[in-house]
Amino acid sequence: MKKIAVLTSGGDAPGMNAALRAVVRYALYKGLDVYGVERGYTGLINGDISRFNSRSVSDIINRGGTMLKTSRCPEFITEEGRRSAYETLSAYGITGLVVIGGDGSFRGANALASEFDVKVAGIPGTIDNDLNYTDYTLGFDTAVNTAVSAINNLRDTMGSHDRVSMLEVMGRGCGDIALYAGIAGGAEYVIIPEVPYDLDGICRDIKSSQKRGKTSNMIILAEGAGNKDEIVAQIKEKTGVSVKTTTLGHIQRGGSPTQFDRVLAARMAVKAVDLLCSEAESSLIGIRHNEITADPISVALAMPKRFDEELYSIAHILSL
Ligand code: ADP
Ligand code: F6P
């Protein structure tokens, strides 16, 4: 393996830049030529590719987003699109590709690697933490910290006015951002897609906590778990309490990555480049029990959904 390329694909996440920097610098350290591809698979198809040196990735470790930019690329879902992408790689003599992205990007990477003579190493970059083969994805820790900071601010004002507040956070079909932020922010309720919510229970608790003199409550809602407006309308109907709602939105997808995401990015990048230099097949890099892992892409993508029931029950117990 002499020449490798690196791209970011799908939704951006804090820590993607730190991973890109580490891939480039570790590859150079190993004596490889390394190329950066702009705008994910779109750039690969269009030939937006250039040779990187150590300076190409200066001053990005602290930045959210991705300096390579990213894209969703419908063309890559077709074999013809992937052939064009492969032609770009082959024109440069590139035989290894690091893909920093999420689930969809890795399905694309798997197809590319099985159809053409290119080896792929995938680094999980998404705030959602929704990849089953890894305990953490890049960007998740930063997004949770952003959500906790929002909760802290909301607590100040909601507590001052004896209000009930609902903060909606992202996560697509995964409740991890809501669960971790809820525990770290001391929320009373966490509503996540993995567990059907008990509206009557929530209403009962709001009423009984008010009787106990607790006049302010914080509900964290994962975006995939229910409709915010419908839930607050139902709470109003059953309790008479008006809930103030906030949607954190894309604010949680940006921002300077935490040390956790930066160190994870460095560890995963080193494993990804080592994998490309080895005899191992195309794989996804992850972390389980603090060990950096590499699993064949189809094996990693087929791992069953994990859900930390113990953590969910801790969130509930501590809110009582
Ligand atoms: P993420 O990687 O964050 O999950 P997407 O699901 O949007 O983001 O996927 C990113 C890109 O990966 C898509 O725009 C497409 O180019 C490619 N992709 C997704 N799914 C597939 C698939 N089944 N086959 C080939 N390419 C895919
Ligand atoms: O996958 C990251 C994510 O931010 C999800 O949490 C969210 O559902 C989605 O992307 C939003 O996508 P877009 O930025 O395209 O609106």
Coordinates of N, CA and C and ligand atoms in Angstrom, one line a residue, residues 9-12 16 41-42 45 70-78 82 99-112 125-126 128 130-131 172, ligand 1:
S9 N -17.9 11.9 4.8 CA -19.2 11.7 4.0 C -20.4 11.6 5.0
G10 N -21.6 12.0 4.5 CA -22.8 12.0 5.3 C -22.8 13.2 6.2
G11 N -23.5 13.1 7.3 CA -23.6 14.3 8.2 C -22.2 14.6 8.9
D12 N -21.8 15.9 9.0 CA -20.6 16.2 9.6 C -20.7 16.0 11.1
M16 N -14.3 15.1 13.2 CA -13.9 14.6 11.8 C -12.6 15.2 11.4
Y41 N -18.2 11.2 -1.4 CA -18.3 10.4 -2.7 C -18.5 11.3 -3.9
T42 N -19.1 12.4 -3.7 CA -19.4 13.3 -4.9 C -18.0 13.8 -5.4
I45 N -16.3 11.0 -7.3 CA -16.8 10.8 -8.7 C -16.3 11.9 -9.6
T70 N -18.5 17.8 3.1 CA -19.1 16.5 3.0 C -20.3 16.6 2.1
S71 N -20.9 15.4 1.8 CA -22.1 15.4 0.9 C -22.9 14.2 1.1
R72 N -24.1 14.2 0.6 CA -24.9 13.0 0.4 C -24.9 12.9 -1.1
C73 N -24.6 11.7 -1.6 CA -24.3 11.5 -3.0 C -25.2 10.3 -3.6
P74 N -26.4 10.6 -4.1 CA -27.2 9.6 -4.6 C -26.6 8.8 -5.8
E75 N -25.7 9.4 -6.5 CA -25.0 8.7 -7.6 C -24.2 7.5 -7.2
F76 N -23.7 7.7 -6.0 CA -22.8 6.6 -5.5 C -23.6 5.3 -5.1
I77 N -24.9 5.5 -5.0 CA -25.7 4.3 -4.7 C -25.8 3.4 -5.9
T78 N -25.5 3.9 -7.1 CA -25.5 3.1 -8.3 C -24.1 2.5 -8.5
R82 N -20.3 4.3 -8.5 CA -19.1 3.7 -7.8 C -17.9 3.4 -8.8
V99 N -12.6 6.2 4.9 CA -13.9 6.9 4.9 C -14.3 7.3 6.3
I100 N -14.5 8.6 6.5 CA -15.0 9.1 7.9 C -16.4 9.4 7.7
G101 N -17.3 8.7 8.3 CA -18.7 8.9 8.1 C -19.6 8.0 9.0
G102 N -20.9 7.9 8.5 CA -21.8 7.1 9.3 C -22.2 5.8 8.5
D103 N -23.3 5.2 9.0 CA -23.8 4.0 8.5 C -24.0 4.0 7.0
G104 N -24.6 5.0 6.4 CA -24.8 5.0 5.0 C -23.5 5.1 4.2
S105 N -22.6 5.9 4.7 CA -21.3 6.0 4.0 C -20.6 4.6 4.0
F106 N -20.8 3.9 5.1 CA -20.1 2.6 5.2 C -20.8 1.5 4.3
R107 N -22.1 1.6 4.1 CA -22.7 0.7 3.1 C -22.1 1.0 1.8
G108 N -22.0 2.3 1.4 CA -21.3 2.6 0.2 C -19.9 2.1 0.1
A109 N -19.2 2.2 1.2 CA -17.8 1.8 1.2 C -17.7 0.3 1.0
N110 N -18.6 -0.4 1.6 CA -18.7 -1.9 1.5 C -18.9 -2.3 0.0
A111 N -19.8 -1.6 -0.6 CA -20.1 -1.9 -2.0 C -18.9 -1.6 -2.9
L112 N -18.2 -0.5 -2.7 CA -17.0 -0.1 -3.4 C -15.9 -1.2 -3.3
G125 N -17.9 8.7 12.2 CA -18.1 10.1 12.5 C -19.5 10.5 12.4
T126 N -20.2 10.5 13.5 CA -21.6 11.0 13.6 C -21.9 11.3 15.0
D128 N -24.7 10.9 16.3 CA -25.9 10.1 16.8 C -25.5 8.9 17.7
D130 N -25.1 5.9 16.7 CA -26.0 4.9 16.3 C -25.4 3.8 15.6
L131 N -24.1 3.5 15.7 CA -23.5 2.4 15.1 C -23.2 1.3 16.1
R172 N -31.4 11.0 15.4 CA -32.1 10.2 14.4 C -32.9 9.1 15.2
Ligands
ADP1 P1 -24.2 8.7 7.0 O1 -23.0 8.2 6.4 O2 -24.0 9.9 7.9 O3 -25.2 7.7 7.5 P2 -25.9 8.9 4.6 O4 -26.9 7.9 5.0 O5 -26.5 10.1 4.0 O6 -25.0 9.5 5.8 O7 -24.9 8.3 3.6 C1 -23.9 9.1 3.0 C2 -23.7 8.6 1.6 O8 -23.3 7.3 1.5 C3 -24.9 8.7 0.7 O9 -25.2 10.0 0.2 C4 -24.5 7.7 -0.5 O10 -23.7 8.4 -1.4 C5 -23.7 6.7 0.3 N1 -24.6 5.5 0.6 C6 -25.6 5.4 1.5 N2 -26.2 4.2 1.5 C7 -25.6 3.6 0.5 C8 -25.8 2.3 -0.1 N3 -26.7 1.4 0.4 N4 -25.1 1.9 -1.2 C9 -24.1 2.8 -1.7 N5 -23.9 4.0 -1.2 C10 -24.6 4.4 -0.1

